[in-house]
mmCIF file of C-alpha atoms and ligand atoms in Angstrom:
data_model
loop_
_atom_site.group_PDB
_atom_site.id
_atom_site.type_symbol
_atom_site.label_atom_id
_atom_site.label_comp_id
_atom_site.label_asym_id
_atom_site.label_seq_id
_atom_site.Cartn_x
_atom_site.Cartn_y
_atom_site.Cartn_z
ATOM 1 C CA MET T 1 -9.383 -38.800 10.566
ATOM 2 C CA ASP T 2 -6.816 -36.595 8.916
ATOM 3 C CA PHE T 3 -9.205 -36.106 6.091
ATOM 4 C CA VAL T 4 -11.994 -34.924 8.343
ATOM 5 C CA VAL T 5 -9.757 -32.411 10.065
ATOM 6 C CA GLU T 6 -8.590 -30.999 6.775
ATOM 7 C CA VAL T 7 -12.054 -30.543 5.362
ATOM 8 C CA GLU T 8 -13.122 -28.711 8.469
ATOM 9 C CA ALA T 9 -10.153 -26.418 8.394
ATOM 10 C CA ILE T 10 -10.710 -25.480 4.787
ATOM 11 C CA SER T 11 -14.449 -25.255 4.640
ATOM 12 C CA ARG T 12 -14.951 -22.876 7.506
ATOM 13 C CA PRO T 13 -13.105 -19.865 6.134
ATOM 14 C CA LEU T 14 -14.427 -20.577 2.659
ATOM 15 C CA ASN T 15 -17.988 -20.045 3.793
ATOM 16 C CA ILE T 16 -17.092 -16.585 4.898
ATOM 17 C CA ASN T 17 -14.544 -15.636 2.250
ATOM 18 C CA LEU T 18 -15.920 -16.544 -1.047
ATOM 19 C CA PHE T 19 -19.637 -16.382 -0.643
ATOM 20 C CA CYS T 20 -19.975 -12.957 0.877
ATOM 21 C CA ASN T 21 -23.670 -13.190 1.526
ATOM 22 C CA LYS T 22 -26.243 -11.719 3.851
ATOM 23 C CA LYS T 23 -24.543 -13.245 6.817
ATOM 24 C CA SER T 24 -21.421 -11.162 6.343
ATOM 25 C CA GLU T 25 -23.436 -7.945 6.333
ATOM 26 C CA THR T 26 -24.398 -8.451 9.919
ATOM 27 C CA SER T 27 -20.940 -9.487 11.018
ATOM 28 C CA SER T 28 -18.634 -7.342 8.946
ATOM 29 C CA TYR T 29 -15.822 -8.289 11.286
ATOM 30 C CA ASP T 30 -15.738 -11.772 9.763
ATOM 31 C CA ARG T 31 -15.356 -10.544 6.234
ATOM 32 C CA LYS T 32 -11.999 -11.622 4.865
ATOM 33 C CA ILE T 33 -11.707 -9.828 1.514
ATOM 34 C CA ALA T 34 -13.229 -6.789 -0.178
ATOM 35 C CA GLU T 35 -16.819 -7.126 -1.344
ATOM 36 C CA ILE T 36 -17.326 -6.448 -5.003
ATOM 37 C CA ARG T 37 -20.508 -4.483 -4.387
ATOM 38 C CA LEU T 38 -18.568 -2.127 -2.097
ATOM 39 C CA VAL T 39 -15.725 -1.561 -4.555
ATOM 40 C CA ALA T 40 -15.898 1.976 -5.944
ATOM 41 C CA ARG T 41 -15.849 2.404 -9.719
ATOM 42 C CA HIS T 42 -15.005 5.040 -12.273
ATOM 43 C CA PRO T 43 -14.743 4.788 -16.082
ATOM 44 C CA GLU T 44 -11.120 6.003 -15.903
ATOM 45 C CA VAL T 45 -10.128 3.384 -13.320
ATOM 46 C CA TYR T 46 -9.251 -0.280 -13.775
ATOM 47 C CA GLU T 47 -12.015 -2.518 -12.428
ATOM 48 C CA PRO T 48 -11.180 -5.693 -10.538
ATOM 49 C CA CYS T 49 -10.479 -8.413 -13.137
ATOM 50 C CA GLU T 50 -8.993 -11.886 -13.295
ATOM 51 C CA ASP T 51 -5.558 -10.486 -12.447
ATOM 52 C CA SER T 52 -6.886 -8.686 -9.372
ATOM 53 C CA TYR T 53 -8.639 -11.868 -8.211
ATOM 54 C CA ALA T 54 -5.478 -13.895 -8.792
ATOM 55 C CA ILE T 55 -3.310 -11.732 -6.516
ATOM 56 C CA VAL T 56 -5.998 -11.682 -3.822
ATOM 57 C CA ASP T 57 -6.256 -15.465 -4.075
ATOM 58 C CA ALA T 58 -2.495 -15.702 -3.613
ATOM 59 C CA LEU T 59 -2.794 -13.559 -0.480
ATOM 60 C CA LEU T 60 -5.681 -15.639 0.829
ATOM 61 C CA ALA T 61 -3.683 -18.813 0.303
ATOM 62 C CA ASP T 62 -0.784 -17.230 2.227
ATOM 63 C CA ARG T 63 -2.926 -15.793 4.992
ATOM 64 C CA ALA T 64 -1.324 -17.893 7.733
ATOM 65 C CA GLN T 65 2.182 -16.884 6.637
ATOM 66 C CA LEU T 66 1.182 -13.239 6.374
ATOM 67 C CA LEU T 67 -0.294 -13.270 9.868
ATOM 68 C CA GLU T 68 2.806 -14.936 11.247
ATOM 69 C CA LEU T 69 5.009 -12.326 9.562
ATOM 70 C CA GLN T 70 3.298 -9.641 11.668
ATOM 71 C CA PRO T 71 3.892 -6.979 9.042
ATOM 72 C CA LYS T 72 4.216 -3.376 10.173
ATOM 73 C CA LEU T 73 4.064 -1.734 6.751
ATOM 74 C CA CYS T 74 2.119 -3.077 3.755
ATOM 75 C CA VAL T 75 2.232 -1.227 0.445
ATOM 76 C CA GLU T 76 0.339 -1.620 -2.799
ATOM 77 C CA VAL T 77 1.643 0.154 -5.881
ATOM 78 C CA GLY T 78 -0.940 0.903 -8.583
ATOM 79 C CA SER T 79 -3.951 0.249 -6.362
ATOM 80 C CA GLY T 80 -6.604 1.196 -8.977
ATOM 81 C CA SER T 81 -10.047 0.442 -7.558
ATOM 82 C CA GLY T 82 -8.538 -0.422 -4.177
ATOM 83 C CA TYR T 83 -9.860 -3.979 -4.301
ATOM 84 C CA VAL T 84 -6.481 -5.589 -3.545
ATOM 85 C CA ILE T 85 -5.180 -3.384 -0.712
ATOM 86 C CA THR T 86 -8.605 -3.447 0.947
ATOM 87 C CA SER T 87 -8.649 -7.227 0.735
ATOM 88 C CA LEU T 88 -5.177 -7.444 2.236
ATOM 89 C CA ALA T 89 -6.196 -5.190 5.112
ATOM 90 C CA LEU T 90 -9.327 -7.239 5.753
ATOM 91 C CA LEU T 91 -7.544 -10.550 5.687
ATOM 92 C CA LEU T 92 -4.992 -9.229 8.160
ATOM 93 C CA ASN T 93 -7.804 -7.934 10.326
ATOM 94 C CA GLY T 94 -6.538 -9.866 13.325
ATOM 95 C CA LEU T 95 -3.379 -7.734 13.466
ATOM 96 C CA ASP T 96 -3.913 -4.292 14.887
ATOM 97 C CA SER T 97 -0.596 -2.587 14.293
ATOM 98 C CA VAL T 98 -0.292 -2.576 10.535
ATOM 99 C CA HIS T 99 0.188 0.533 8.453
ATOM 100 C CA PHE T 100 -1.334 0.209 4.966
ATOM 101 C CA LEU T 101 -0.253 2.453 2.126
ATOM 102 C CA ALA T 102 -1.434 2.588 -1.492
ATOM 103 C CA THR T 103 -0.184 4.569 -4.463
ATOM 104 C CA ASP T 104 -1.414 5.134 -7.983
ATOM 105 C CA ILE T 105 -0.149 7.353 -10.759
ATOM 106 C CA ASN T 106 -3.740 8.191 -11.697
ATOM 107 C CA GLN T 107 -5.398 10.747 -9.403
ATOM 108 C CA THR T 108 -8.874 9.369 -10.111
ATOM 109 C CA ALA T 109 -7.673 5.860 -9.247
ATOM 110 C CA ALA T 110 -6.213 7.120 -5.966
ATOM 111 C CA GLU T 111 -9.559 8.697 -5.103
ATOM 112 C CA THR T 112 -11.374 5.491 -6.052
ATOM 113 C CA THR T 113 -9.026 3.456 -3.840
ATOM 114 C CA SER T 114 -9.777 5.836 -1.025
ATOM 115 C CA ARG T 115 -13.552 5.367 -1.480
ATOM 116 C CA THR T 116 -13.253 1.572 -1.528
ATOM 117 C CA LEU T 117 -11.182 1.650 1.661
ATOM 118 C CA ASN T 118 -13.796 3.881 3.309
ATOM 119 C CA ASN T 119 -16.637 1.642 2.168
ATOM 120 C CA HIS T 120 -14.987 -1.198 4.064
ATOM 121 C CA ALA T 121 -14.021 0.978 7.043
ATOM 122 C CA VAL T 122 -10.342 0.248 6.395
ATOM 123 C CA LYS T 123 -7.778 2.883 7.405
ATOM 124 C CA ALA T 124 -4.964 3.397 4.921
ATOM 125 C CA ASP T 125 -3.063 6.176 3.237
ATOM 126 C CA VAL T 126 -3.349 6.853 -0.473
ATOM 127 C CA VAL T 127 -0.786 8.872 -2.404
ATOM 128 C CA VAL T 128 -0.609 9.848 -6.067
ATOM 129 C CA ALA T 129 2.877 8.760 -7.053
ATOM 130 C CA ASP T 130 4.965 7.241 -9.797
ATOM 131 C CA LEU T 131 5.621 3.834 -8.199
ATOM 132 C CA LEU T 132 6.690 5.064 -4.744
ATOM 133 C CA SER T 133 8.012 8.499 -5.633
ATOM 134 C CA GLY T 134 8.157 10.689 -2.543
ATOM 135 C CA LEU T 135 7.875 7.644 -0.278
ATOM 136 C CA GLU T 136 11.018 5.743 -1.234
ATOM 137 C CA ASN T 137 13.364 7.523 1.164
ATOM 138 C CA ARG T 138 11.340 6.935 4.291
ATOM 139 C CA CYS T 139 10.115 3.450 3.287
ATOM 140 C CA ARG T 140 13.655 2.165 2.771
ATOM 141 C CA GLY T 141 14.064 -1.316 4.237
ATOM 142 C CA CYS T 142 10.671 -1.080 5.944
ATOM 143 C CA VAL T 143 8.177 -2.693 3.580
ATOM 144 C CA ASP T 144 7.006 -6.069 4.861
ATOM 145 C CA VAL T 145 4.398 -6.786 2.195
ATOM 146 C CA LEU T 146 4.638 -5.219 -1.253
ATOM 147 C CA LEU T 147 1.963 -5.773 -3.911
ATOM 148 C CA PHE T 148 1.989 -4.808 -7.561
ATOM 149 C CA ASN T 149 -0.478 -5.698 -10.286
ATOM 150 C CA PRO T 150 1.264 -3.650 -12.966
ATOM 151 C CA PRO T 151 0.367 -2.503 -16.451
ATOM 152 C CA TYR T 152 1.631 -5.688 -18.108
ATOM 153 C CA VAL T 153 0.177 -5.712 -21.642
ATOM 154 C CA PRO T 154 2.833 -5.480 -24.391
ATOM 155 C CA THR T 155 2.304 -2.185 -26.267
ATOM 156 C CA PRO T 156 4.354 0.373 -28.162
ATOM 157 C CA GLU T 157 6.614 2.143 -25.687
ATOM 158 C CA ASP T 158 4.920 5.522 -26.188
ATOM 159 C CA GLU T 159 1.613 4.253 -24.747
ATOM 160 C CA VAL T 160 3.191 3.694 -21.336
ATOM 161 C CA GLY T 161 2.112 6.211 -18.719
ATOM 162 C CA VAL T 162 -0.510 7.830 -20.950
ATOM 163 C CA LYS T 163 -3.048 9.519 -18.703
ATOM 164 C CA GLY T 164 -6.232 7.777 -17.606
ATOM 165 C CA ILE T 165 -7.196 4.163 -18.100
ATOM 166 C CA THR T 166 -4.472 3.450 -20.695
ATOM 167 C CA CYS T 167 -1.730 3.529 -18.080
ATOM 168 C CA SER T 168 -3.495 0.766 -16.175
ATOM 169 C CA TRP T 169 -2.596 -1.798 -18.817
ATOM 170 C CA ALA T 170 -0.051 -0.374 -21.295
ATOM 171 C CA GLY T 171 3.265 -2.025 -20.415
ATOM 172 C CA GLY T 172 5.557 -1.192 -23.325
ATOM 173 C CA LEU T 173 7.993 -3.646 -24.862
ATOM 174 C CA ARG T 174 7.140 -7.201 -23.680
ATOM 175 C CA GLY T 175 4.926 -5.447 -21.113
ATOM 176 C CA ARG T 176 8.048 -4.919 -19.027
ATOM 177 C CA SER T 177 8.533 -1.150 -18.965
ATOM 178 C CA VAL T 178 6.883 -0.413 -15.634
ATOM 179 C CA ILE T 179 7.636 -3.838 -14.153
ATOM 180 C CA ASP T 180 11.387 -3.411 -14.706
ATOM 181 C CA ARG T 181 11.415 0.028 -13.078
ATOM 182 C CA MET T 182 9.684 -1.509 -10.071
ATOM 183 C CA LEU T 183 12.134 -4.425 -9.888
ATOM 184 C CA ARG T 184 14.994 -1.958 -9.595
ATOM 185 C CA ILE T 185 13.645 -0.445 -6.361
ATOM 186 C CA VAL T 186 12.361 -3.582 -4.638
ATOM 187 C CA ASN T 187 15.701 -4.354 -3.040
ATOM 188 C CA THR T 188 15.942 -1.005 -1.264
ATOM 189 C CA LEU T 189 12.330 -1.085 -0.116
ATOM 190 C CA MET T 190 11.912 -4.554 1.325
ATOM 191 C CA SER T 191 12.492 -5.366 4.983
ATOM 192 C CA GLU T 192 14.508 -8.452 5.896
ATOM 193 C CA LYS T 193 11.409 -10.631 6.166
ATOM 194 C CA GLY T 194 9.481 -8.860 3.398
ATOM 195 C CA LEU T 195 7.315 -10.527 0.758
ATOM 196 C CA PHE T 196 6.731 -9.088 -2.702
ATOM 197 C CA TYR T 197 3.813 -10.247 -4.886
ATOM 198 C CA LEU T 198 3.855 -9.333 -8.578
ATOM 199 C CA VAL T 199 1.287 -10.124 -11.278
ATOM 200 C CA THR T 200 2.670 -11.021 -14.703
ATOM 201 C CA VAL T 201 1.515 -12.595 -17.952
ATOM 202 C CA SER T 202 3.617 -15.026 -19.974
ATOM 203 C CA GLU T 203 4.652 -12.294 -22.450
ATOM 204 C CA ASN T 204 6.492 -10.585 -19.573
ATOM 205 C CA GLN T 205 8.784 -13.638 -19.335
ATOM 206 C CA PRO T 206 8.213 -14.340 -15.654
ATOM 207 C CA VAL T 207 11.054 -16.846 -15.449
ATOM 208 C CA GLU T 208 13.501 -14.200 -16.584
ATOM 209 C CA ILE T 209 12.067 -11.848 -13.952
ATOM 210 C CA CYS T 210 12.760 -14.490 -11.306
ATOM 211 C CA HIS T 211 16.353 -14.787 -12.538
ATOM 212 C CA LEU T 212 16.829 -11.030 -12.382
ATOM 213 C CA MET T 213 15.503 -10.973 -8.848
ATOM 214 C CA LYS T 214 17.718 -13.881 -7.881
ATOM 215 C CA ARG T 215 20.743 -11.771 -8.732
ATOM 216 C CA ALA T 216 19.409 -9.125 -6.338
ATOM 217 C CA GLY T 217 19.218 -11.771 -3.604
ATOM 218 C CA PHE T 218 15.598 -12.823 -3.830
ATOM 219 C CA ALA T 219 14.183 -16.310 -3.973
ATOM 220 C CA SER T 220 10.901 -16.712 -5.814
ATOM 221 C CA CYS T 221 8.062 -19.004 -6.731
ATOM 222 C CA ILE T 222 5.021 -18.893 -8.960
ATOM 223 C CA ALA T 223 2.299 -18.674 -6.336
ATOM 224 C CA ILE T 224 -0.514 -18.907 -8.877
ATOM 225 C CA GLN T 225 -0.726 -19.607 -12.582
ATOM 226 C CA ARG T 226 -4.012 -19.293 -14.395
ATOM 227 C CA SER T 227 -5.199 -19.282 -17.992
ATOM 228 C CA THR T 228 -7.989 -16.934 -18.944
ATOM 229 C CA GLU T 229 -9.481 -16.429 -22.380
ATOM 230 C CA GLU T 230 -6.990 -13.716 -23.247
ATOM 231 C CA GLU T 231 -3.857 -14.443 -21.288
ATOM 232 C CA VAL T 232 -1.842 -16.729 -19.070
ATOM 233 C CA LEU T 233 -1.461 -15.005 -15.722
ATOM 234 C CA GLN T 234 1.045 -15.592 -12.965
ATOM 235 C CA VAL T 235 1.351 -14.268 -9.460
ATOM 236 C CA LEU T 236 5.055 -14.286 -8.605
ATOM 237 C CA LYS T 237 6.163 -14.205 -5.001
ATOM 238 C CA PHE T 238 9.617 -13.032 -3.856
ATOM 239 C CA TRP T 239 11.447 -13.060 -0.540
ATOM 240 C CA ARG T 240 15.024 -12.435 0.541
ATOM 241 C CA GLN T 241 17.385 -15.366 0.589
ATOM 242 C CA ASP T 242 20.649 -14.640 2.418
ATOM 243 C CA ASP T 243 22.415 -17.927 1.839
ATOM 244 C CA GLU T 244 22.372 -17.448 -1.919
ATOM 245 C CA VAL T 245 25.413 -15.849 -3.589
ATOM 246 C CA MET F 1 -3.926 12.799 4.516
ATOM 247 C CA ARG F 2 -2.936 12.043 8.090
ATOM 248 C CA LEU F 3 0.279 13.230 9.666
ATOM 249 C CA LEU F 4 1.323 9.586 9.678
ATOM 250 C CA THR F 5 1.563 9.869 5.890
ATOM 251 C CA HIS F 6 3.192 13.271 6.004
ATOM 252 C CA ASN F 7 5.950 11.752 8.108
ATOM 253 C CA MET F 8 6.769 9.328 5.285
ATOM 254 C CA LEU F 9 6.847 11.784 2.407
ATOM 255 C CA SER F 10 9.817 13.662 1.039
ATOM 256 C CA CYS F 11 10.607 15.619 -2.079
ATOM 257 C CA ASN F 12 12.712 13.580 -4.469
ATOM 258 C CA ARG F 13 12.986 16.120 -7.197
ATOM 259 C CA LYS F 14 16.259 15.985 -9.135
ATOM 260 C CA GLY F 15 19.083 17.729 -7.285
ATOM 261 C CA VAL F 16 17.304 17.939 -3.925
ATOM 262 C CA SER F 17 19.571 16.539 -1.228
ATOM 263 C CA ASN F 18 17.258 16.840 1.749
ATOM 264 C CA GLY F 19 13.604 17.041 0.830
ATOM 265 C CA PHE F 20 12.334 16.136 4.304
ATOM 266 C CA PRO F 21 10.208 17.154 6.068
ATOM 267 C CA LEU F 22 7.768 18.844 3.734
ATOM 268 C CA GLY F 23 6.176 22.049 4.951
ATOM 269 C CA ILE F 24 2.388 22.133 5.185
ATOM 270 C CA GLU F 25 -0.007 24.737 3.892
ATOM 271 C CA ALA F 26 -3.480 23.848 5.093
ATOM 272 C CA SER F 27 -6.669 25.289 3.672
ATOM 273 C CA LYS F 28 -9.052 22.591 4.890
ATOM 274 C CA LEU F 29 -8.763 20.142 7.766
ATOM 275 C CA GLU F 30 -11.098 17.388 8.877
ATOM 276 C CA VAL F 31 -11.173 15.392 12.061
ATOM 277 C CA LYS F 32 -12.273 11.785 11.760
ATOM 278 C CA GLU F 33 -12.493 9.802 14.928
ATOM 279 C CA VAL F 34 -10.465 6.597 15.070
ATOM 280 C CA ASP F 35 -10.571 3.896 17.743
ATOM 281 C CA PHE F 36 -7.770 4.457 20.201
ATOM 282 C CA ASN F 37 -5.171 1.713 19.982
ATOM 283 C CA SER F 38 -2.114 2.134 22.158
ATOM 284 C CA ASP F 39 -0.355 -0.886 20.615
ATOM 285 C CA PHE F 40 -0.447 0.727 17.212
ATOM 286 C CA LEU F 41 1.078 3.890 18.658
ATOM 287 C CA ARG F 42 3.840 1.994 20.450
ATOM 288 C CA HIS F 43 4.692 0.074 17.300
ATOM 289 C CA ILE F 44 4.688 3.066 15.005
ATOM 290 C CA TYR F 45 6.498 5.385 17.412
ATOM 291 C CA PRO F 46 10.072 4.221 16.605
ATOM 292 C CA LYS F 47 9.419 4.874 12.904
ATOM 293 C CA ILE F 48 8.247 8.454 13.412
ATOM 294 C CA GLU F 49 10.666 11.338 12.875
ATOM 295 C CA TRP F 50 9.540 13.160 15.974
ATOM 296 C CA LYS F 51 10.658 16.697 15.200
ATOM 297 C CA ALA F 52 9.070 16.576 11.754
ATOM 298 C CA PHE F 53 5.866 15.280 13.313
ATOM 299 C CA VAL F 54 5.687 17.937 16.038
ATOM 300 C CA ASP F 55 6.395 20.741 13.568
ATOM 301 C CA ALA F 56 3.763 19.394 11.175
ATOM 302 C CA ALA F 57 1.249 19.178 14.021
ATOM 303 C CA LYS F 58 1.963 22.793 14.940
ATOM 304 C CA SER F 59 1.348 23.936 11.393
ATOM 305 C CA LEU F 60 -2.120 22.381 11.743
ATOM 306 C CA GLY F 61 -2.703 24.204 15.025
ATOM 307 C CA LEU F 62 -2.032 21.206 17.268
ATOM 308 C CA ASN F 63 0.254 22.496 19.977
ATOM 309 C CA ASP F 64 0.082 20.011 22.831
ATOM 310 C CA LEU F 65 2.809 17.590 21.745
ATOM 311 C CA PRO F 66 6.152 17.657 23.576
ATOM 312 C CA GLU F 67 9.280 18.657 21.615
ATOM 313 C CA HIS F 68 11.123 15.647 22.994
ATOM 314 C CA VAL F 69 9.913 12.185 23.828
ATOM 315 C CA ASP F 70 11.353 9.190 25.544
ATOM 316 C CA ASP F 71 10.075 5.643 25.830
ATOM 317 C CA SER F 72 8.616 6.168 29.287
ATOM 318 C CA MET F 73 6.028 8.539 27.849
ATOM 319 C CA LEU F 74 4.508 5.651 25.944
ATOM 320 C CA GLU F 75 2.945 4.642 29.261
ATOM 321 C CA ASP F 76 1.357 8.051 29.776
ATOM 322 C CA ASP F 77 -2.282 8.063 28.744
ATOM 323 C CA ASP F 78 -2.593 11.808 28.171
ATOM 324 C CA PHE F 79 0.444 11.796 25.945
ATOM 325 C CA LEU F 80 -0.790 8.788 23.982
ATOM 326 C CA HIS F 81 -4.137 10.449 23.355
ATOM 327 C CA SER F 82 -2.536 13.626 21.985
ATOM 328 C CA PHE F 83 -0.206 11.495 19.875
ATOM 329 C CA HIS F 84 -3.159 9.441 18.588
ATOM 330 C CA HIS F 85 -5.198 12.514 17.735
ATOM 331 C CA ALA F 86 -2.436 14.319 15.836
ATOM 332 C CA LEU F 87 -1.122 11.225 14.050
ATOM 333 C CA LEU F 88 -4.346 9.506 13.012
ATOM 334 C CA GLU F 89 -7.427 11.662 13.428
ATOM 335 C CA VAL F 90 -6.595 15.012 11.876
ATOM 336 C CA HIS F 91 -6.708 14.952 8.075
ATOM 337 C CA LEU F 92 -5.340 17.526 5.697
ATOM 338 C CA GLU F 93 -8.085 17.592 3.073
ATOM 339 C CA GLU F 94 -7.020 20.527 0.914
ATOM 340 C CA GLY F 95 -3.723 22.312 0.802
ATOM 341 C CA ALA F 96 -0.146 21.743 -0.253
ATOM 342 C CA LEU F 97 3.121 20.185 0.850
ATOM 343 C CA ILE F 98 6.222 22.258 0.290
ATOM 344 C CA CYS F 99 9.783 21.099 -0.314
ATOM 345 C CA PRO F 100 12.053 22.598 2.376
ATOM 346 C CA GLU F 101 14.894 23.043 -0.096
ATOM 347 C CA THR F 102 13.303 24.278 -3.313
ATOM 348 C CA GLY F 103 9.840 25.432 -2.312
ATOM 349 C CA ARG F 104 8.329 23.013 -4.864
ATOM 350 C CA ARG F 105 4.629 22.575 -4.038
ATOM 351 C CA PHE F 106 2.827 19.235 -4.014
ATOM 352 C CA PRO F 107 -0.941 19.721 -3.997
ATOM 353 C CA VAL F 108 -3.238 17.863 -1.625
ATOM 354 C CA ASN F 109 -6.745 17.446 -3.025
ATOM 355 C CA ARG F 110 -9.603 15.538 -1.457
ATOM 356 C CA GLY F 111 -7.163 14.314 1.163
ATOM 357 C CA ILE F 112 -4.696 12.821 -1.317
ATOM 358 C CA PRO F 113 -1.205 14.238 -1.803
ATOM 359 C CA ASN F 114 0.102 14.297 -5.359
ATOM 360 C CA MET F 115 3.831 13.543 -5.411
ATOM 361 C CA LEU F 116 4.205 13.333 -9.190
ATOM 362 C CA LEU F 117 7.077 15.274 -10.696
ATOM 363 C CA ASN F 118 7.283 16.815 -14.151
ATOM 364 C CA GLU F 119 9.555 15.225 -16.715
ATOM 365 C CA ASP F 120 12.220 17.908 -16.270
ATOM 366 C CA GLU F 121 12.305 17.307 -12.510
ATOM 367 C CA VAL F 122 13.302 13.640 -12.511
HETATM 368 C C1 LIG J 1 -3.598 -3.560 -13.882
HETATM 369 S S1 LIG J 1 -4.106 -2.139 -12.926
HETATM 370 C C2 LIG J 1 -4.304 -2.885 -11.312
HETATM 371 C C3 LIG J 1 -5.302 -2.168 -10.433
HETATM 372 C C4 LIG J 1 -5.588 -2.847 -9.100
HETATM 373 N N1 LIG J 1 -4.381 -2.955 -8.290
HETATM 374 C C5 LIG J 1 -6.148 -4.224 -9.324
HETATM 375 O O1 LIG J 1 -5.418 -5.199 -9.112
HETATM 376 O O2 LIG J 1 -7.307 -4.338 -9.685
HETATM 377 C C6 LIG J 1 -2.582 -1.209 -12.793
HETATM 378 C C7 LIG J 1 -2.674 0.072 -11.949
HETATM 379 O O3 LIG J 1 -1.366 0.643 -11.842
HETATM 380 C C8 LIG J 1 -1.440 2.051 -12.014
HETATM 381 N N2 LIG J 1 -0.114 2.474 -12.510
HETATM 382 C C9 LIG J 1 0.381 2.392 -13.763
HETATM 383 N N3 LIG J 1 1.641 2.865 -13.817
HETATM 384 C C10 LIG J 1 1.945 3.260 -12.547
HETATM 385 C C11 LIG J 1 3.095 3.864 -11.957
HETATM 386 N N4 LIG J 1 4.205 4.137 -12.663
HETATM 387 N N5 LIG J 1 3.060 4.162 -10.630
HETATM 388 C C12 LIG J 1 1.947 3.907 -9.908
HETATM 389 N N6 LIG J 1 0.843 3.339 -10.414
HETATM 390 C C13 LIG J 1 0.830 3.021 -11.715
HETATM 391 C C14 LIG J 1 -2.588 2.255 -12.970
HETATM 392 O O4 LIG J 1 -3.126 3.553 -12.871
HETATM 393 C C15 LIG J 1 -3.562 1.152 -12.542
HETATM 394 O O5 LIG J 1 -4.443 1.621 -11.554
#
């Protein structure tokens, strides 16, 4: 009996989520994540890849928790094509009081994010910023869901932040340059109940990242780990833990 | 860019102690209709810096918002509709945001504000 109940519970959303087919065109309201064919593209902008799918899968798996959290402000840093923030907005569709915000350091990426959001009729704000520059002051302690799929590939330090597509992957020493700058501001940004999802690869030393965050008062887990042909990807998840020293 | 976003932006250039709120120079506006949702407005209202919002609205030619608000107004339909329109429907498409302290300009192109600073400003 238990078994039957479980299968039902899982298979129903799956039909809608993963096989976005003709059916979902007629009932766009049921769509749970962004549709690849509606994701805007540009040669200077990172296209959805394994890492993008991994973070969206982590969000899908956490959908119940995210809905229960009733987030007021959800932010994606480095939104690129817009695939991830659009998916988050669609999978939180049931909540009607959420403010979605996306940033990217690349103007063309910000415009592409904006097009993808429009294509899915999702309302969100897009800002060209270095991480959350210009937004940090007013976002302090307010971010309930924070997403970052950073430039994580280990490269020489001087490739970090180079204009265009390079800055979507070039991560400097151990791929940690941009990640570490982000980690330093997470504590001031997150609300009490906030969740932070971060994509890493093994070269970034995810366990060390978790230790660093623990010192700032965050518990963590590896929400997803996946091996692709080129890399071993993780999606790390962080939340505040008061009772820890 | 909606005024909702404007209300969250400040200038964080090196040495600036109060970079909020940013002034607005508008050269192109667009109005895009959005479904009215009073719950969204009630939830977002406590997070809005009201004076900054009203002043920003005025600089876009929207003059029907009260200078002061109290919670009881969140039950008033006329008020909520003006609030909704100014906060969510009017978009600054082209123009600039201006730091109140230094006059530093942040361009807004195709509806997207660019808050990047030069190396010597951070
Ligand atoms: C690996 S891509 C991820 C894109 C998209 N979020 C996805 O998952 O498909 C990293 C993105 O971060 C942006 N980025 C790099 N450095 C950044 C910074 N300092 N601040 C904001 N965005 C940055 C890049 O332009 C790029 O779009």
